[in-house]
Coordinates of C-alpha atoms in Angstrom, one line a residue:
M170 CA 0.2 30.9 11.6
T171 CA 2.6 32.3 9.0
I172 CA 5.2 29.9 7.8
D173 CA 8.3 30.9 5.9
F174 CA 8.4 28.2 3.3
P175 CA 11.6 27.9 1.3
E176 CA 11.8 27.4 -2.5
V177 CA 11.4 23.7 -3.2
R178 CA 11.8 23.1 -7.0
F179 CA 11.0 19.9 -9.0
R180 CA 14.1 18.8 -10.9
G181 CA 12.4 16.2 -13.1
T182 CA 9.9 16.3 -15.9
L183 CA 6.2 15.6 -15.3
R184 CA 4.6 12.9 -17.4
P185 CA 1.7 14.1 -19.6
S186 CA -0.9 12.4 -17.3
Q187 CA 0.7 14.0 -14.2
A188 CA 0.8 17.4 -15.8
E189 CA -2.9 17.1 -16.8
A190 CA -3.8 16.0 -13.3
I191 CA -1.9 19.0 -11.7
S192 CA -3.6 21.5 -14.0
V193 CA -7.0 20.3 -12.9
I194 CA -6.1 20.1 -9.2
E195 CA -4.4 23.5 -9.3
Q196 CA -7.7 25.1 -10.3
Q197 CA -9.4 23.4 -7.4
L198 CA -6.8 24.7 -5.0
N199 CA -6.9 28.3 -6.4
S200 CA -10.7 28.3 -5.9
G201 CA -10.2 27.6 -2.2
K202 CA -11.0 23.9 -2.1
K203 CA -9.2 22.1 0.8
R204 CA -10.3 18.5 0.2
L205 CA -8.9 16.7 -2.9
H206 CA -9.7 13.2 -3.9
I207 CA -7.5 11.7 -6.6
V208 CA -7.7 8.2 -8.1
A209 CA -4.6 7.1 -10.1
P210 CA -3.6 3.6 -11.2
P211 CA -0.3 1.9 -10.0
G212 CA 2.6 3.2 -12.0
S213 CA 1.0 6.6 -12.6
G214 CA 3.4 8.4 -10.2
K215 CA 1.1 9.3 -7.3
T216 CA 4.1 10.0 -5.0
V217 CA 5.6 12.6 -7.3
L218 CA 2.2 14.0 -8.0
G219 CA 1.6 14.5 -4.3
L220 CA 5.0 15.9 -3.6
Y221 CA 4.7 18.3 -6.6
L222 CA 1.4 19.7 -5.3
W223 CA 3.0 20.2 -1.9
A224 CA 6.1 21.9 -3.0
Q225 CA 4.7 24.1 -5.8
H226 CA 1.2 24.9 -4.7
V227 CA 0.4 24.3 -1.0
R228 CA 3.8 25.3 0.3
R229 CA 3.2 24.5 3.9
P230 CA 4.7 21.9 6.3
A231 CA 3.1 18.6 5.3
L232 CA 2.3 15.2 6.8
V233 CA 2.2 12.1 4.6
L234 CA 0.4 9.0 6.0
S235 CA 0.9 5.6 4.5
P236 CA -0.3 2.1 5.4
N237 CA 3.1 0.6 5.9
S238 CA 6.8 1.5 6.4
A239 CA 7.8 0.6 2.9
I240 CA 5.5 3.2 1.4
Q241 CA 6.4 5.6 4.2
S242 CA 10.1 5.3 3.1
Q243 CA 9.2 5.7 -0.6
W244 CA 7.7 9.1 0.1
A245 CA 10.9 10.2 1.8
A246 CA 13.1 8.8 -0.9
R247 CA 11.3 10.5 -3.8
T248 CA 12.1 13.9 -2.3
D249 CA 15.4 13.5 -4.0
L250 CA 13.7 14.7 -7.2
F251 CA 13.3 18.1 -5.5
H252 CA 15.9 20.8 -5.0
S253 CA 15.8 22.9 -1.8
P254 CA 18.2 25.3 0.0
V255 CA 17.5 23.5 3.3
D256 CA 19.4 20.5 4.5
T257 CA 17.9 17.1 3.7
R258 CA 17.1 16.5 7.4
Q259 CA 15.2 19.7 7.5
L260 CA 13.3 18.9 4.3
V261 CA 12.0 15.4 5.1
T262 CA 11.9 13.0 8.0
T263 CA 10.3 9.6 8.8
D264 CA 10.7 10.3 12.6
S265 CA 7.8 12.0 14.3
D266 CA 10.2 13.6 16.8
Q267 CA 12.2 15.4 14.2
N268 CA 11.1 18.7 12.8
A269 CA 11.1 18.9 9.0
L270 CA 9.0 20.4 6.2
L271 CA 7.6 17.0 5.2
T272 CA 7.0 14.3 7.8
S273 CA 6.3 10.8 6.4
L274 CA 4.6 8.4 8.9
T275 CA 2.4 5.4 9.0
Y276 CA -1.3 5.4 9.8
Q277 CA -0.5 3.2 12.8
S278 CA 1.8 5.7 14.4
V279 CA -1.0 8.3 14.8
T280 CA -3.9 6.0 15.5
L281 CA -2.5 3.6 18.2
P282 CA -5.2 3.0 20.9
R283 CA -4.4 3.2 24.6
Q284 CA -4.5 0.2 26.9
G285 CA -5.9 -0.4 30.4
D286 CA -8.7 2.0 30.2
S287 CA -11.3 1.4 33.0
E288 CA -14.1 2.9 30.9
V289 CA -13.4 0.5 28.1
E290 CA -13.1 -2.4 30.5
E291 CA -16.6 -1.8 32.0
A292 CA -18.2 -1.2 28.6
A293 CA -16.6 -4.4 27.2
L294 CA -18.1 -6.4 30.1
E295 CA -21.5 -4.9 29.5
Y296 CA -21.2 -5.7 25.8
W297 CA -20.3 -9.3 26.5
I298 CA -23.3 -9.7 28.8
E299 CA -25.6 -8.2 26.2
L300 CA -24.2 -10.5 23.6
L301 CA -24.7 -13.7 25.6
I302 CA -28.4 -12.6 26.3
A303 CA -29.0 -11.7 22.6
R304 CA -27.7 -15.1 21.5
E305 CA -29.8 -16.8 24.2
Q306 CA -26.8 -18.1 26.0
A307 CA -28.1 -16.4 29.2
Q308 CA -31.5 -15.4 30.3
D309 CA -30.7 -12.2 32.2
P310 CA -27.6 -10.0 33.1
L311 CA -27.1 -11.8 36.4
E312 CA -26.9 -15.2 34.7
A313 CA -24.6 -13.9 32.0
F314 CA -22.3 -12.2 34.6
T315 CA -22.2 -15.4 36.6
W316 CA -21.2 -17.4 33.5
I317 CA -18.4 -14.9 32.7
A318 CA -17.1 -14.9 36.3
D319 CA -17.1 -18.7 36.3
L320 CA -15.1 -18.7 33.0
K321 CA -12.7 -16.2 34.4
Q322 CA -12.1 -18.3 37.5
H323 CA -11.8 -21.7 35.9
N324 CA -10.2 -20.7 32.5
P325 CA -8.5 -17.3 32.9
D326 CA -6.4 -17.6 29.7
Y327 CA -9.4 -18.2 27.5
Y328 CA -11.3 -15.5 29.3
E329 CA -8.7 -12.9 28.7
K330 CA -8.4 -13.9 25.0
R331 CA -12.1 -13.3 24.5
F332 CA -12.3 -10.2 26.6
R333 CA -9.6 -8.7 24.5
T334 CA -11.8 -9.0 21.4
Y335 CA -14.7 -7.2 23.2
R336 CA -12.4 -4.4 24.3
K337 CA -11.6 -3.7 20.7
T338 CA -15.2 -3.8 19.7
V339 CA -16.1 -1.3 22.5
R340 CA -13.2 0.9 21.7
D341 CA -14.3 1.1 18.1
Q342 CA -17.8 2.0 19.2
L343 CA -16.5 4.8 21.4
V344 CA -14.4 6.1 18.6
L345 CA -17.5 6.1 16.4
S346 CA -19.3 8.3 19.0
G347 CA -16.6 11.0 18.6
N348 CA -14.1 10.2 21.4
A349 CA -11.3 9.2 19.0
L350 CA -8.4 11.3 20.2
D351 CA -9.2 10.7 23.9
L352 CA -8.8 7.0 23.3
L353 CA -5.4 7.2 21.7
H354 CA -2.1 6.0 23.2
A355 CA 0.0 8.7 24.7
S356 CA 2.6 8.3 21.9
S357 CA 0.0 9.0 19.2
Q358 CA -1.4 12.0 21.1
E359 CA 2.1 13.4 21.5
T360 CA 2.8 13.0 17.8
L361 CA -0.3 14.9 16.9
T362 CA 0.5 17.6 19.3
Q363 CA 4.0 18.0 17.8
L364 CA 2.5 18.1 14.3
K365 CA 0.1 20.8 15.3
S366 CA 2.9 22.9 16.8
R367 CA 4.7 22.7 13.4
G368 CA 1.8 24.3 11.7
V369 CA 1.0 21.4 9.3
G370 CA -0.9 22.8 6.4
L371 CA -1.3 19.7 4.3
I372 CA -2.0 16.0 5.0
I373 CA -1.5 13.5 2.1
F374 CA -3.4 10.2 2.7
D375 CA -1.7 7.6 0.6
E376 CA -3.8 4.5 -0.2
C377 CA -6.7 6.4 1.3
H378 CA -9.1 3.5 0.7
H379 CA -7.8 2.1 3.9
L380 CA -9.6 4.8 5.9
M381 CA -13.0 3.1 5.9
G382 CA -12.4 1.9 9.5
H383 CA -10.5 2.7 12.6
W384 CA -7.9 4.8 10.9
G385 CA -10.5 6.9 9.2
R386 CA -12.4 7.4 12.5
V387 CA -9.4 8.7 14.3
L388 CA -8.0 10.8 11.5
A389 CA -11.3 12.6 10.9
D390 CA -11.0 14.0 14.4
A391 CA -7.2 14.5 14.0
H392 CA -7.9 16.7 11.0
D393 CA -10.0 19.0 13.2
F394 CA -7.3 19.0 15.9
L395 CA -4.7 20.1 13.4
E396 CA -7.0 23.0 12.4
Q397 CA -8.3 21.5 9.2
P398 CA -5.3 21.6 6.8
V399 CA -5.6 20.9 3.1
I400 CA -6.1 17.1 2.6
I401 CA -5.2 15.1 -0.5
G402 CA -6.5 11.5 -0.7
L403 CA -4.6 9.3 -3.1
T404 CA -5.6 5.8 -4.1
A405 CA -5.5 3.4 -7.1
T406 CA -8.7 1.6 -5.9
P407 CA -11.7 3.4 -4.3
P408 CA -12.8 1.4 -1.3
D409 CA -15.1 -1.6 -1.4
E410 CA -18.1 -0.6 0.7
K411 CA -19.4 -4.1 1.1
G412 CA -19.7 -5.1 4.7
K413 CA -18.7 -1.7 6.0
L414 CA -20.6 0.3 8.6
Q415 CA -22.8 3.0 7.1
E416 CA -21.1 5.5 9.5
D417 CA -17.7 4.7 8.1
I418 CA -19.0 4.9 4.5
D419 CA -20.6 8.3 5.1
R420 CA -17.5 9.6 6.9
Y421 CA -15.2 8.6 4.1
H422 CA -17.3 10.3 1.4
N423 CA -17.7 13.4 3.6
F424 CA -14.0 13.6 4.4
F425 CA -12.6 13.3 0.9
G426 CA -15.6 14.4 -1.1
P427 CA -16.3 13.3 -4.7
I428 CA -13.3 12.2 -6.9
D429 CA -11.8 15.4 -8.2
Y430 CA -9.6 13.8 -10.8
E431 CA -9.1 10.2 -12.0
V432 CA -5.9 9.5 -14.1
P433 CA -7.1 7.5 -17.1
I434 CA -5.5 4.1 -17.4
P435 CA -5.0 4.4 -21.2
A436 CA -2.9 7.6 -20.6
V437 CA -0.6 5.8 -18.2
V438 CA -0.3 2.8 -20.6
K439 CA 0.5 5.2 -23.4
D440 CA 3.2 6.9 -21.3
G441 CA 4.8 3.5 -20.9
Y442 CA 4.3 3.2 -17.1
L443 CA 1.5 0.7 -16.9
A444 CA 1.3 -2.6 -18.8
P445 CA -2.0 -3.6 -20.4
Y446 CA -3.0 -7.0 -18.9
Q447 CA -5.5 -9.8 -19.1
D448 CA -6.5 -12.0 -16.2
L449 CA -6.2 -15.7 -17.0
A450 CA -6.6 -18.7 -14.7
Y451 CA -4.7 -22.0 -14.9
F452 CA -6.5 -24.7 -13.0
V453 CA -4.5 -27.6 -11.4
R454 CA -5.5 -30.7 -9.5
P455 CA -3.9 -31.5 -6.1
A456 CA -1.4 -34.2 -6.0
T457 CA -2.5 -37.8 -5.3
E458 CA -1.3 -37.8 -1.7
E459 CA -3.0 -34.5 -1.1
L460 CA -6.3 -35.8 -2.3
T461 CA -5.9 -38.8 -0.1
Y462 CA -5.4 -36.6 3.0
I463 CA -8.5 -34.5 2.1
A464 CA -10.6 -37.7 1.7
N465 CA -9.5 -39.0 5.1
T466 CA -10.4 -35.9 7.3
D467 CA -13.7 -37.5 8.2
D468 CA -11.8 -40.2 10.2
Q469 CA -10.2 -37.4 12.3
L470 CA -13.7 -36.2 13.3
Q471 CA -14.7 -39.7 14.3
Q472 CA -11.6 -39.9 16.6
I473 CA -12.6 -36.6 18.2
M474 CA -16.2 -37.9 18.8
E475 CA -14.9 -41.2 20.4
T476 CA -12.7 -39.3 22.7
L477 CA -15.5 -37.1 23.9
C478 CA -17.8 -40.1 24.3
S479 CA -15.4 -42.2 26.4
E480 CA -15.8 -42.7 30.1
K481 CA -13.4 -40.6 32.2
E482 CA -11.7 -41.6 35.4
A483 CA -11.4 -39.1 38.3
T484 CA -7.7 -38.1 38.2
P485 CA -5.9 -37.4 41.5
L486 CA -4.0 -34.1 41.8
I487 CA -0.7 -34.1 43.7
S488 CA -0.6 -30.8 45.6
D489 CA 2.8 -31.3 47.3
A490 CA 5.2 -34.1 46.4
D491 CA 6.8 -33.9 49.9
E492 CA 3.5 -34.7 51.7
P493 CA 2.3 -38.2 52.5
A494 CA 0.4 -39.7 49.6
E495 CA -2.8 -40.1 51.6
T496 CA -3.0 -36.3 52.2
S497 CA -1.6 -35.0 48.9
L498 CA -4.2 -36.6 46.7
V499 CA -7.1 -34.3 45.9
P500 CA -9.7 -36.0 43.7
Q501 CA -11.0 -33.9 40.8
E502 CA -14.6 -34.2 39.7
R503 CA -14.7 -34.9 35.9
V504 CA -17.6 -34.1 33.7
E505 CA -19.8 -36.8 32.2
P506 CA -19.1 -38.1 28.6
L507 CA -20.9 -36.4 25.7
P508 CA -23.8 -38.9 25.2
E509 CA -24.6 -38.9 28.9
W510 CA -24.6 -35.1 29.0
L511 CA -26.8 -34.8 26.0
L512 CA -29.3 -37.3 27.5
S513 CA -29.3 -35.2 30.7
I514 CA -30.1 -31.9 29.0
L515 CA -32.8 -33.5 26.9
Q516 CA -34.3 -35.3 30.0
N517 CA -34.3 -32.0 32.0
L518 CA -35.0 -29.7 29.0
E519 CA -32.1 -27.6 30.1
L520 CA -30.8 -24.8 27.9
P521 CA -27.8 -22.5 28.7
S522 CA -30.4 -19.8 29.7
G523 CA -32.2 -22.2 32.0
K524 CA -34.8 -25.0 32.0
V525 CA -37.9 -24.8 29.9
D526 CA -41.3 -26.4 30.5
D527 CA -41.8 -28.6 27.4
W528 CA -40.1 -30.0 24.3
T529 CA -41.8 -27.5 22.0
T530 CA -40.2 -24.6 23.8
F531 CA -36.8 -26.3 23.9
E532 CA -36.9 -27.0 20.1
R533 CA -38.0 -23.4 19.4
R534 CA -35.3 -21.9 21.6
D535 CA -32.4 -24.0 20.2
P536 CA -33.6 -25.8 17.1
S537 CA -30.0 -26.7 15.9
L538 CA -29.2 -28.4 19.2
A539 CA -32.6 -30.1 19.3
D540 CA -32.0 -31.7 15.9
A541 CA -28.2 -32.4 16.3
A542 CA -28.6 -34.0 19.8
R543 CA -31.4 -36.4 18.7
L544 CA -29.5 -37.3 15.5
F545 CA -26.3 -38.0 17.4
L546 CA -27.9 -40.1 20.1
Q547 CA -30.1 -42.1 17.6
Q548 CA -27.1 -42.8 15.4
R549 CA -25.4 -44.3 18.5
G550 CA -28.4 -46.4 19.2
L551 CA -29.3 -44.6 22.5
E552 CA -32.9 -44.3 23.6
L553 CA -34.3 -40.8 23.8
P554 CA -36.3 -39.6 26.9
L555 CA -40.0 -40.3 26.5
H556 CA -41.0 -36.7 26.0
V557 CA -38.5 -36.1 23.2
P558 CA -39.8 -37.1 19.8
P559 CA -37.3 -39.1 17.6
L560 CA -36.0 -37.9 14.3
D561 CA -36.6 -39.6 11.0
I562 CA -32.9 -40.4 10.2
T563 CA -33.6 -42.7 7.2
N564 CA -33.2 -39.8 4.7
I565 CA -30.0 -38.3 6.1
D566 CA -27.8 -37.1 3.2
E567 CA -24.6 -39.0 3.4
E568 CA -22.9 -36.6 1.1
I569 CA -23.1 -33.8 3.7
P570 CA -20.0 -33.8 6.0
R571 CA -20.8 -35.2 9.5
L572 CA -19.3 -32.1 11.0
N573 CA -22.2 -30.1 9.6
Y574 CA -24.6 -32.4 11.6
W575 CA -22.5 -32.7 14.8
G576 CA -21.3 -29.1 15.0
P577 CA -24.0 -27.9 17.4
V578 CA -23.5 -30.9 19.7
L579 CA -19.7 -30.3 19.9
D580 CA -20.2 -26.5 20.3
R581 CA -22.6 -26.8 23.3
Y582 CA -20.6 -29.6 25.1
I583 CA -17.4 -27.7 24.8
R584 CA -18.7 -24.3 25.8
H585 CA -21.2 -25.3 28.5
R586 CA -19.6 -28.3 30.0
L587 CA -15.9 -28.8 29.4
R588 CA -14.8 -25.2 29.6
R589 CA -16.8 -24.5 32.8
S590 CA -15.6 -27.6 34.6
P591 CA -13.2 -27.0 37.6
A592 CA -11.1 -30.0 36.6
P593 CA -7.9 -28.9 34.6
E594 CA -8.2 -32.2 32.6
D595 CA -11.6 -31.1 31.2
Q596 CA -10.3 -27.6 30.4
E597 CA -7.4 -29.2 28.6
L598 CA -9.7 -31.5 26.7
A599 CA -11.7 -28.5 25.6
T600 CA -8.6 -26.7 24.4
Q601 CA -7.4 -29.8 22.5
T602 CA -10.7 -30.5 20.9
V603 CA -11.2 -26.8 19.9
D604 CA -7.7 -27.0 18.3
Q605 CA -8.5 -30.2 16.5
L606 CA -11.9 -28.9 15.2
R607 CA -10.2 -25.8 14.0
L608 CA -8.0 -28.0 11.9
L609 CA -11.2 -29.5 10.4
G610 CA -12.7 -26.1 9.6
L611 CA -14.8 -25.4 12.7
Q612 CA -14.0 -22.5 15.1
I613 CA -15.6 -22.6 18.5
T614 CA -15.6 -19.5 20.7
E615 CA -17.5 -18.7 23.9
T616 CA -20.5 -17.4 22.0
G617 CA -20.9 -20.0 19.3
S618 CA -19.2 -21.6 16.3
Q619 CA -18.4 -20.7 12.7
P620 CA -16.5 -22.1 9.8
C621 CA -12.8 -21.2 9.6
A622 CA -9.6 -22.0 7.6
S623 CA -8.4 -25.6 8.0
P624 CA -5.4 -27.8 7.0
V625 CA -7.6 -29.1 4.2
G626 CA -7.9 -25.6 2.9
R627 CA -4.2 -25.1 3.3
V628 CA -3.4 -28.3 1.4
I629 CA -5.5 -27.0 -1.4
A630 CA -4.2 -23.4 -1.2
Y631 CA -0.5 -24.5 -1.0
S632 CA -0.7 -27.6 -3.2
R633 CA 2.7 -28.4 -4.8
S634 CA 0.8 -28.7 -8.1
K635 CA 0.5 -24.9 -8.1
I636 CA 4.3 -24.5 -7.9
Q637 CA 4.8 -27.1 -10.6
A638 CA 2.3 -25.3 -12.8
L639 CA 4.8 -22.4 -13.1
I640 CA 6.9 -24.4 -15.5
P641 CA 4.4 -25.1 -18.3
V642 CA 3.1 -21.5 -18.0
L643 CA 6.5 -19.9 -18.2
R644 CA 7.7 -22.2 -21.0
A645 CA 4.7 -21.1 -23.1
E646 CA 5.4 -17.5 -22.4
M647 CA 9.1 -17.9 -23.3
Q648 CA 8.1 -19.4 -26.6
N649 CA 5.7 -16.6 -27.3
L650 CA 7.8 -13.6 -26.1
G651 CA 11.3 -14.8 -26.7
D652 CA 14.1 -12.6 -25.3
T653 CA 11.7 -9.8 -24.5
I654 CA 10.0 -11.7 -21.7
R655 CA 10.0 -10.1 -18.2
A656 CA 8.1 -12.3 -15.8
V657 CA 7.1 -11.5 -12.3
V658 CA 5.9 -14.4 -10.0
I659 CA 4.1 -13.2 -6.9
A660 CA 3.5 -15.3 -3.7
D661 CA 1.7 -14.2 -0.6
F662 CA 4.7 -15.1 1.7
E663 CA 8.4 -15.9 1.6
K664 CA 7.6 -19.0 3.6
T665 CA 4.0 -19.8 4.3
S666 CA 4.5 -21.5 7.8
A667 CA 1.7 -23.7 6.5
T668 CA 2.9 -26.8 8.4
S669 CA 1.1 -28.4 11.3
A670 CA 1.4 -31.9 12.7
E671 CA -1.4 -33.0 10.5
V672 CA 0.0 -31.9 7.2
E673 CA 3.8 -31.8 7.7
H674 CA 4.1 -34.9 5.5
L675 CA 2.4 -32.9 2.7
L676 CA 3.5 -29.3 3.2
D677 CA 6.9 -28.0 4.4
E678 CA 7.5 -24.5 5.7
E679 CA 8.2 -23.3 2.1
A680 CA 5.0 -24.7 0.6
G681 CA 3.3 -22.3 -1.6
G682 CA 5.8 -19.5 -0.9
A683 CA 8.2 -17.4 -2.9
I684 CA 11.2 -19.5 -2.0
A685 CA 9.5 -22.7 -3.2
A686 CA 8.6 -21.0 -6.5
F687 CA 12.2 -19.8 -7.0
K688 CA 13.7 -23.2 -6.3
E689 CA 11.3 -24.8 -8.8
L690 CA 12.3 -22.3 -11.5
V691 CA 16.1 -22.7 -11.1
K692 CA 15.7 -26.5 -11.0
D693 CA 14.0 -26.7 -14.4
P694 CA 16.4 -26.5 -17.4
E695 CA 14.1 -24.3 -19.4
T696 CA 13.0 -21.8 -16.8
D697 CA 16.5 -21.6 -15.4
K698 CA 17.4 -19.8 -18.6
L699 CA 15.3 -16.8 -17.3
N700 CA 18.0 -16.4 -14.6
P701 CA 15.5 -16.0 -11.8
V702 CA 16.0 -13.7 -8.8
L703 CA 14.0 -13.8 -5.6
L704 CA 13.2 -10.7 -3.5
T705 CA 11.6 -10.8 -0.1
G706 CA 11.8 -8.6 3.0
S707 CA 14.7 -10.6 4.2
S708 CA 16.4 -12.4 1.3
V709 CA 17.9 -11.8 -2.2
L710 CA 18.5 -15.1 -4.0
I711 CA 20.1 -15.2 -7.4
D712 CA 20.4 -18.0 -10.0
D713 CA 24.0 -19.2 -9.9
D714 CA 24.3 -18.6 -13.7
I715 CA 24.4 -14.8 -13.2
G716 CA 25.6 -14.5 -9.6
E717 CA 28.9 -12.7 -10.3
L718 CA 27.5 -10.7 -13.2
L719 CA 24.7 -9.4 -11.1
Q720 CA 26.9 -8.6 -8.2
T721 CA 29.2 -6.5 -10.4
A722 CA 26.2 -4.6 -11.9
A723 CA 24.7 -4.1 -8.4
E724 CA 27.9 -2.7 -7.1
Q725 CA 28.0 -0.2 -10.0
W726 CA 24.4 0.7 -9.3
L727 CA 25.1 1.4 -5.6
T728 CA 28.2 3.5 -6.5
D729 CA 26.3 5.6 -9.0
R730 CA 23.9 6.5 -6.2
K731 CA 26.5 7.0 -3.5
I732 CA 25.0 4.2 -1.4
E733 CA 27.7 2.7 0.9
V734 CA 27.0 -1.0 0.9
T735 CA 29.4 -3.9 0.6
L736 CA 28.0 -6.9 -1.3
S737 CA 28.9 -10.6 -1.0
L738 CA 27.7 -13.9 -2.6
Q739 CA 27.2 -17.1 -0.7
P740 CA 26.8 -20.2 -2.9
Y741 CA 23.9 -22.5 -2.2
D742 CA 22.3 -25.5 -3.9
G743 CA 21.8 -24.2 -7.5
F744 CA 21.7 -20.5 -6.5
H745 CA 23.5 -17.7 -4.6
V746 CA 22.5 -15.7 -1.6
L747 CA 23.3 -11.9 -2.1
N748 CA 24.2 -10.3 1.2
G749 CA 24.7 -6.6 1.9
S750 CA 26.5 -5.0 4.8
G751 CA 26.2 -1.3 5.8
S752 CA 23.6 0.9 7.4
Q753 CA 22.0 1.8 4.1
W754 CA 21.2 -1.8 3.1
S755 CA 17.5 -2.3 3.3
P756 CA 14.6 -3.8 1.3
R757 CA 13.8 -0.3 -0.1
V758 CA 17.3 -0.1 -1.6
Y759 CA 17.7 -3.6 -3.0
V760 CA 14.1 -3.8 -4.4
E761 CA 14.8 -0.7 -6.4
M762 CA 18.2 -2.0 -7.4
I763 CA 17.1 -5.4 -8.5
T764 CA 14.0 -4.1 -10.4
D765 CA 16.3 -1.7 -12.3
L766 CA 18.5 -4.6 -13.3
F767 CA 15.4 -6.6 -14.2
Q768 CA 14.3 -3.9 -16.5
Q769 CA 17.7 -4.0 -18.2
G770 CA 17.3 -7.7 -18.8
L771 CA 20.1 -8.9 -16.5
T772 CA 17.4 -11.2 -15.0
C773 CA 14.2 -12.0 -16.9
C774 CA 12.2 -13.3 -13.9
L775 CA 11.5 -11.8 -10.5
V776 CA 10.1 -13.9 -7.8
G777 CA 8.8 -12.2 -4.7
T778 CA 6.2 -11.5 -2.1
R779 CA 3.1 -9.4 -2.7
G780 CA 4.2 -6.9 0.0
L781 CA 7.4 -6.0 -1.9
L782 CA 6.5 -6.7 -5.6
G783 CA 2.8 -6.2 -5.6
K784 CA 3.1 -3.1 -7.9
V785 CA 6.0 -4.2 -10.0
G786 CA 3.9 -6.2 -12.5
T787 CA 1.9 -3.1 -13.4
R788 CA 5.1 -1.5 -14.8
I789 CA 6.3 -4.5 -16.8
K790 CA 5.1 -5.1 -20.4
S791 CA 5.1 -8.9 -20.1
M792 CA 3.8 -11.4 -17.7
F793 CA 2.5 -11.1 -14.1
W794 CA 1.9 -14.5 -12.5
S795 CA 0.4 -14.9 -9.1
I796 CA 0.3 -18.1 -7.1

């Protein structure tokens, strides 16, 4: 297909490292190579590099794919460095339905899987059955299917939650076998069809290290569907292959080939676009009340065990309040308490896959349950069946958490007794217990148990001591750097939502987040001199000392760029909230605006989330502090 491509001219000046990269890549393109793999550190100008290669060398309609909408918008915004005779809407778009020379989209938009596929449903059920047999939770397919059907009937919500996981697993397997495009959602298929009709001759994969998974599987087939255009893979960090499927590793290397050019970090530092850095760790100790909570978690486990061990009454179920009491009460059969159930399965030598003939076989088939059940019963002073040999419990290590010992007992009782009970009370007890155990760091699914994040981990991760540690660190940096300091404080979230009933007395919704860090800085007399500013995807908070000054500078910045936004300040406790009104007000605009004012020294400390400010620290010759 012949494409009449207009003259698109770069209006800026390439950095030395960019010019060197382009000279090498240009030779590759002129030799007919169609797969380019470029590694360049943050701050090296990968976006301009990719756009320059598109406009000056490939000169074909192009598709840029990025991992999120912020980077997607960045590609569209940087086309302002190029002059073209065509209208801006014809030059670049972030809308898949709009025809333009450069289309910037997210990976998600072209790889969305379809839902409700009967082939996937059948394969997911087969996979689940095979998994239960492989993990010795069922003896044969009929027993596994019966167990799944029983779960679906008595606990449909949990059944659907688990089945959703297996659908995804099966869908990934089908994609690996070469059916990627057939399994896409209709919207993604339509997007690819439109791109093909436009004669896309170049695909730029930004942050291409993300393609060692589902996105890569789909896009390898999409590349063939689009008639194999030139591809440019850009990344600052080649992918970590640990834990990846060999098929995905091989596909990635075959798709992009060896690295064609790697921008040297010293060159970018020399150009002034990347700050040299050193990783340092500052260790803190949790607060006294946090340590007390951590020490008391064992009591919570004891409460769970006592609940499961208590005798249960059969609870009548009222089916119709208008009927006479003697006809409206339907007794529900409750399951036996945990100790009674354990004694029963040991007495009958009954495993999930069926009964066995002797204790030796029982112990070999499920050694963790054999040990945990005996330990639990012996510690409660209960006599074991005559054919079950007792454990020597005199040498039990008291330093090992009891959850490690009791986990198999809890896992089997919940999965094979409570969840399969027809009584709603038992199902509710299973749900409550699973939720409580998750809080203690044990996740129980229908196929087993595994460690997971817990409130104890959250208390440690979001300890207020970490926020308080900002003050001595920044004070030391202020003494060392003086007026030249430009500090960036990065948090994972604006608000962590770390609270739960168990830890709400220790952690509020701001614990460990960017807002908590900002408030701590403006509260301290010394760090308040940095005039901190907070940036998140929804908020711009400004130290009250520079509120009006920053608003004036920001309005001038917007005017210079012909961005129609009206700014206003809302006073708060020790700081101001900067609000913007107008269709052009967005995180992309205010992040660029505030970071420009930051570079000028209007504020000396930016606080923000990793998603927005994750790359800012690489461009600042000062301090980059992550909490």
